[in-house]
XYZ file of C-alpha atoms in Angstrom:
422
model
C 0.000 0.000 0.000
C 2.811 2.394 0.829
C 4.428 1.995 -2.586
C 1.031 2.426 -4.223
C 0.647 5.731 -2.429
C 4.151 6.700 -3.531
C 3.265 6.000 -7.163
C 0.039 8.000 -6.973
C 1.961 10.860 -5.413
C 4.645 10.548 -8.095
C 2.031 10.624 -10.864
C 0.544 13.748 -9.335
C 3.956 15.317 -8.916
C 5.045 14.561 -12.477
C 1.794 15.716 -14.009
C 2.357 19.426 -14.464
C 2.051 19.470 -18.243
C 2.880 17.336 -21.258
C 5.026 18.495 -24.127
C 5.010 16.402 -27.269
C 8.565 15.540 -28.267
C 7.749 15.743 -31.963
C 7.749 19.522 -31.747
C 3.963 19.994 -31.675
C 2.617 21.138 -28.346
C -1.021 20.800 -27.382
C -3.143 22.741 -24.935
C -3.946 20.722 -21.823
C -7.668 20.488 -21.028
C -6.654 20.705 -17.362
C -5.685 24.327 -17.887
C -8.151 27.188 -18.091
C -7.663 28.997 -21.387
C -9.211 32.338 -22.083
C -11.629 30.754 -24.558
C -13.545 27.527 -24.394
C -11.810 24.781 -26.355
C -14.221 23.022 -28.679
C -13.661 19.321 -29.577
C -12.347 20.253 -33.008
C -9.749 22.522 -31.377
C -8.232 19.973 -29.002
C -5.102 19.407 -31.023
C -3.454 22.264 -32.810
C 0.024 23.395 -33.630
C 2.156 26.027 -31.945
C 0.863 28.634 -34.387
C -2.362 28.812 -32.353
C -0.683 30.483 -29.410
C -3.042 33.462 -29.307
C -5.421 31.712 -26.910
C -3.031 31.808 -23.995
C -0.411 34.530 -24.351
C -0.431 38.200 -25.014
C -0.756 38.920 -28.769
C 2.406 40.989 -28.852
C 4.334 38.015 -27.454
C 3.337 35.626 -30.221
C 6.198 36.775 -32.424
C 8.714 35.765 -29.749
C 8.123 32.059 -30.253
C 6.611 31.833 -33.709
C 8.924 30.159 -36.191
C 12.119 30.394 -34.117
C 14.570 27.517 -33.863
C 16.903 26.636 -31.032
C 19.679 24.243 -30.147
C 18.766 21.428 -27.771
C 20.565 18.340 -26.510
C 18.253 15.414 -27.191
C 18.092 11.630 -27.114
C 16.157 9.419 -29.537
C 16.570 6.234 -27.499
C 17.865 5.036 -24.160
C 21.488 4.811 -25.263
C 23.071 6.862 -22.509
C 25.528 9.647 -23.253
C 26.465 8.068 -26.577
C 22.939 8.720 -27.824
C 23.019 12.416 -26.927
C 22.967 14.728 -29.961
C 22.736 18.468 -30.546
C 19.575 19.171 -32.546
C 17.956 22.252 -34.064
C 14.323 22.212 -33.017
C 11.422 24.585 -32.749
C 11.294 26.928 -29.756
C 8.430 25.689 -27.563
C 5.517 28.163 -27.460
C 3.596 29.119 -24.330
C 0.172 27.500 -24.665
C -1.088 27.316 -21.097
C -2.076 30.350 -19.010
C 0.240 29.338 -16.162
C 3.378 28.644 -18.219
C 6.486 30.703 -18.891
C 9.083 30.541 -21.655
C 12.645 31.108 -20.455
C 15.791 31.796 -22.459
C 18.238 29.517 -20.659
C 21.545 31.032 -19.526
C 22.730 28.059 -17.470
C 21.556 24.588 -16.460
C 22.901 21.797 -14.295
C 23.343 18.055 -14.678
C 21.728 15.869 -12.011
C 22.067 12.113 -11.502
C 18.388 11.789 -12.474
C 19.333 13.165 -15.903
C 21.931 10.456 -16.468
C 19.465 7.824 -15.246
C 16.634 8.994 -17.531
C 19.013 8.815 -20.497
C 19.399 5.118 -19.734
C 15.656 4.474 -19.451
C 15.119 4.914 -15.727
C 11.464 5.590 -14.908
C 10.411 5.353 -18.550
C 7.291 3.307 -17.755
C 5.829 5.830 -15.311
C 7.014 8.861 -17.278
C 5.422 7.514 -20.458
C 2.187 6.873 -18.591
C 2.207 10.532 -17.607
C 2.941 11.656 -21.156
C 0.174 9.439 -22.522
C -2.334 10.580 -19.899
C -1.565 14.154 -20.809
C -2.326 13.469 -24.471
C -5.539 11.594 -23.684
C -6.619 14.452 -21.435
C -6.179 16.739 -24.415
C -8.296 14.500 -26.633
C -5.297 13.063 -28.496
C -5.712 9.293 -28.637
C -2.618 8.540 -30.732
C 0.126 7.359 -28.394
C 2.924 7.506 -30.975
C 5.928 9.792 -30.512
C 5.140 10.624 -26.890
C 8.670 9.772 -25.816
C 11.299 10.782 -28.380
C 13.096 12.918 -29.289
C 13.519 13.957 -25.666
C 15.359 17.057 -24.495
C 17.258 16.350 -21.282
C 17.877 18.503 -18.184
C 15.840 19.362 -15.102
C 16.846 22.778 -13.726
C 17.961 26.091 -15.164
C 18.465 29.839 -14.763
C 17.655 32.440 -17.395
C 15.469 35.274 -18.651
C 11.697 35.161 -19.110
C 10.775 35.926 -22.737
C 7.067 35.013 -22.748
C 4.337 34.353 -20.166
C 0.816 32.947 -20.141
C -2.133 35.191 -19.334
C -2.499 33.632 -15.877
C 1.062 34.355 -14.750
C 1.250 37.070 -12.087
C 4.521 36.683 -10.177
C 7.028 36.961 -13.046
C 7.139 39.094 -16.187
C 9.002 39.274 -19.466
C 12.591 40.338 -18.798
C 12.789 38.888 -15.275
C 15.824 36.821 -14.340
C 14.549 33.533 -12.888
C 15.653 30.062 -11.909
C 13.595 26.914 -11.597
C 12.871 23.322 -12.536
C 11.169 21.259 -15.234
C 8.997 18.241 -14.420
C 10.784 14.920 -15.139
C 8.266 13.857 -17.810
C 8.510 17.143 -19.738
C 10.970 18.401 -22.331
C 14.083 19.472 -20.476
C 16.315 22.465 -19.895
C 19.511 21.544 -21.747
C 18.416 23.790 -24.573
C 18.434 27.467 -25.423
C 14.779 27.846 -24.380
C 12.542 25.924 -21.996
C 8.853 26.037 -20.998
C 7.729 25.276 -17.464
C 4.922 26.270 -15.119
C 5.299 29.614 -13.351
C 4.975 27.848 -9.992
C 8.257 26.077 -10.774
C 10.280 29.304 -11.021
C 11.352 32.128 -8.721
C 13.069 35.438 -9.263
C 16.815 34.908 -9.123
C 18.589 36.589 -6.180
C 20.933 39.405 -7.185
C 23.877 37.944 -5.285
C 24.213 34.769 -7.381
C 25.244 34.188 -10.988
C 23.167 32.235 -13.498
C 25.516 29.269 -13.134
C 25.183 29.343 -9.344
C 21.398 29.710 -9.457
C 21.021 26.826 -11.922
C 22.795 24.487 -9.502
C 20.167 24.806 -6.783
C 16.486 24.143 -7.714
C 16.342 20.380 -8.315
C 18.693 19.344 -5.504
C 17.130 21.953 -3.228
C 13.595 20.667 -3.682
C 14.796 17.052 -3.438
C 16.644 17.782 -0.217
C 13.687 19.750 1.176
C 11.425 16.783 0.446
C 13.780 14.371 2.211
C 14.137 16.536 5.312
C 10.706 18.079 5.820
C 8.195 15.916 3.945
C 9.585 12.420 4.434
C 11.915 13.006 7.379
C 9.321 15.261 9.077
C 12.020 17.453 10.581
C 10.865 21.065 11.001
C 12.963 24.190 11.667
C 11.485 24.335 15.194
C 12.613 20.817 16.054
C 15.911 21.021 14.176
C 18.058 22.593 16.965
C 17.360 19.582 19.184
C 18.046 16.988 16.495
C 21.032 15.028 15.198
C 21.093 14.096 11.512
C 23.468 11.791 9.662
C 23.877 12.583 5.946
C 25.356 9.889 3.709
C 26.821 11.297 0.505
C 27.304 14.703 2.096
C 29.584 16.048 -0.652
C 27.186 15.435 -3.555
C 24.657 17.883 -4.995
C 21.782 16.971 -2.671
C 24.092 16.265 0.249
C 25.757 19.692 0.177
C 22.340 21.347 0.137
C 20.975 19.261 3.029
C 24.050 19.939 5.173
C 23.624 23.694 4.717
C 19.855 23.648 5.190
C 20.087 21.742 8.478
C 23.077 23.714 9.737
C 21.209 26.971 9.128
C 18.408 25.602 11.316
C 20.822 24.793 14.135
C 20.849 21.014 13.632
C 23.847 18.952 14.643
C 24.845 17.427 11.309
C 27.322 14.637 10.664
C 28.269 14.279 7.005
C 29.785 11.098 5.596
C 32.068 11.728 2.610
C 35.370 10.757 0.999
C 38.756 11.861 2.305
C 39.205 14.612 -0.263
C 35.795 16.135 0.593
C 36.255 16.515 4.350
C 37.146 20.209 4.184
C 34.199 20.971 1.883
C 31.653 19.255 4.118
C 33.111 20.920 7.215
C 32.735 24.321 5.530
C 29.019 23.591 5.093
C 28.490 23.423 8.850
C 28.655 19.646 9.302
C 30.991 17.399 11.244
C 32.701 15.542 8.406
C 33.686 11.897 8.716
C 35.535 9.769 6.178
C 33.656 6.737 4.878
C 36.961 5.354 3.582
C 38.110 4.929 7.161
C 37.137 1.372 8.202
C 36.285 2.573 11.713
C 33.722 5.183 10.576
C 30.666 2.981 10.159
C 31.286 1.097 13.387
C 31.732 4.396 15.242
C 28.475 5.882 13.911
C 26.486 2.739 14.643
C 27.896 2.586 18.148
C 26.873 6.227 18.586
C 23.227 5.285 17.939
C 21.876 8.742 18.765
C 20.667 10.080 15.404
C 17.083 11.232 14.895
C 17.344 11.038 11.127
C 19.618 9.334 8.614
C 19.380 10.604 5.015
C 20.994 8.520 2.319
C 21.965 10.814 -0.571
C 24.820 8.556 -1.641
C 22.997 6.207 -3.992
C 22.857 2.546 -3.039
C 21.387 1.910 0.415
C 23.558 0.763 3.291
C 21.058 -0.623 5.771
C 23.681 -0.997 8.489
C 23.149 2.710 9.188
C 19.625 1.981 10.405
C 21.335 0.936 13.632
C 22.699 4.471 14.033
C 19.158 5.740 14.730
C 17.740 6.291 18.202
C 15.426 3.434 19.199
C 11.848 4.160 20.210
C 12.104 7.878 19.419
C 10.327 8.065 16.053
C 13.634 8.115 14.199
C 13.777 7.482 10.434
C 16.118 6.269 7.727
C 15.266 8.141 4.501
C 16.658 7.023 1.155
C 16.742 9.146 -1.978
C 17.338 6.056 -4.128
C 14.007 4.206 -3.806
C 13.556 1.219 -6.147
C 9.925 2.034 -7.024
C 10.404 3.281 -10.588
C 13.096 0.688 -11.315
C 10.796 -2.097 -10.138
C 8.033 -0.841 -12.434
C 10.468 -0.596 -15.344
C 11.613 -4.184 -14.781
C 8.313 -5.863 -13.918
C 5.491 -3.660 -15.165
C 3.109 -1.466 -13.195
C 1.219 -4.004 -11.064
C 4.068 -6.425 -10.397
C 6.456 -3.527 -9.752
C 4.090 -2.006 -7.199
C 3.699 -5.356 -5.466
C 7.434 -5.864 -5.296
C 7.971 -2.348 -3.937
C 5.327 -2.905 -1.272
C 7.036 -6.107 -0.154
C 10.401 -4.343 0.015
C 9.101 -1.510 2.189
C 7.210 -3.875 4.470
C 10.159 -6.220 4.884
C 12.518 -3.385 5.823
C 10.065 -1.933 8.325
C 9.170 -5.318 9.786
C 12.728 -5.590 11.032
C 13.069 -1.992 12.218
C 9.646 -1.092 13.626
C 10.217 -3.550 16.446
C 13.012 -1.217 17.521
C 11.004 1.976 16.990
C 12.809 2.939 13.761
C 11.242 3.477 10.315
C 12.542 3.097 6.759
C 11.179 5.571 4.193
C 11.484 6.583 0.549
C 11.895 10.194 -0.539
C 11.375 11.729 -3.986
C 11.838 15.049 -5.719
C 8.649 17.079 -5.221
C 7.713 20.387 -6.852
C 6.952 22.794 -4.040
C 6.446 26.517 -4.834
C 6.543 27.510 -1.164
C 9.772 25.581 -0.566
C 11.358 27.112 -3.678
C 10.562 30.573 -2.320
C 12.118 29.700 1.030
C 15.232 28.390 -0.710
C 15.409 31.627 -2.709
C 15.304 33.668 0.514
C 18.071 31.533 2.012
C 20.211 32.110 -1.084
C 19.601 35.851 -0.918
C 20.499 35.877 2.795
C 23.602 33.727 2.184
C 22.369 30.990 4.512
C 22.883 28.611 1.592
C 25.635 28.950 -0.978
C 25.824 27.123 -4.303
C 28.520 24.452 -4.406
C 29.783 24.040 -7.974
C 32.472 21.557 -8.876
C 32.871 22.312 -12.587
C 31.286 24.404 -15.352
C 31.091 23.142 -18.939
C 30.148 25.049 -22.075
C 26.914 24.204 -23.904
C 28.790 22.356 -26.646
C 30.546 20.279 -23.962
C 27.286 18.920 -22.530
C 28.158 15.239 -23.216
C 31.421 15.735 -21.302
C 29.421 17.201 -18.404
C 27.277 14.055 -18.342
C 30.343 11.821 -18.359
C 31.813 13.834 -15.500
C 28.691 13.234 -13.400
C 28.642 9.547 -14.340
C 32.229 9.176 -13.114
C 30.847 9.821 -9.626
C 33.659 12.096 -8.493
C 31.807 15.423 -8.580
C 31.786 17.549 -5.434
C 28.597 19.581 -5.390
C 27.060 20.329 -8.790
C 28.127 20.142 -12.410
C 26.838 23.091 -14.440
C 26.397 23.886 -18.143
C 26.792 27.510 -19.248
C 24.623 28.165 -22.289
C 26.391 31.464 -22.978
C 29.782 29.765 -23.404
């Protein structure tokens, strides 16, 4: 049941809007256009943009082409190619079109390129087309533009957008099932963007949104740790030097939490600078020491593969939780299909908790979640320098495949960023 709830939540989370990879974009019937959409109008090309954006803005997107890094199959980095495609128009009242100045590469990007989550993501794409009255399920998947977060300048807005305007410098995210941000332009919902603080560059801003919202979800939604309770809590972060890990360490430290960050030897100084007590996982005594400590209220695994030995580092009978950011839900569905994958995921969650609930500890899965309120809070923390972007390396737009390979090598400290202006 728990995994079923996770899938329903994931479907809701991923369902912001569907963009057809063939280059034609259709108005979602879930939106509220300024005119009633008749059955014969349910599918129409990007030239029909006048229903949702200001007339003077139509010229911005009409007929323009852009460069975009796309895949036409799940072939990993080798299948990544630079394509010239149509600039996506704004068709929904709540959407914005952004000229991308910088974007980042997240592990989810490298996973999607290899087919991770394709079953659920394609269900979302297909549901979006059916909702629009488009029954044909062909070409819902490829070509697919990759990339999840970005920073840039707003060049067009829907009629329902109130918080940002043309010319604003913004940063934000794109839903995992939608066309991505490793392109010169991207469309996303206005709720997924915020005005960029003046004290950060585009490259710095682009490094934050996806990992920030993922980390916020792990700490507050799944981990149920609030700023009020944080000063009296101890949190163990596995993978503290990665993109999500560096954000979580800073978030918790700013709240007054006692944070212990597990990282490699060459990352100890970085993690210490983020307000955490850094410990070296390469030291054979580290795990034994942390387990013997046994006084953590929350363990967050941002390192990838789970190490269930760290469940023993949690306080017993105190509502403590082990939260993993590498849940097998989508992988199970990819491997076994929707029903069998859900059943397998349910068994996995139940089996882990059967062994730990008897000691008053829980095992949980965390996911990226779009959260406009959280994104605004993260923006304030950036502006107030309570959180600083941690960038390992910046690549030019033409070097995007090299940026992906760098992330896949697993040696990045903080985030890997792509500068579109380079």
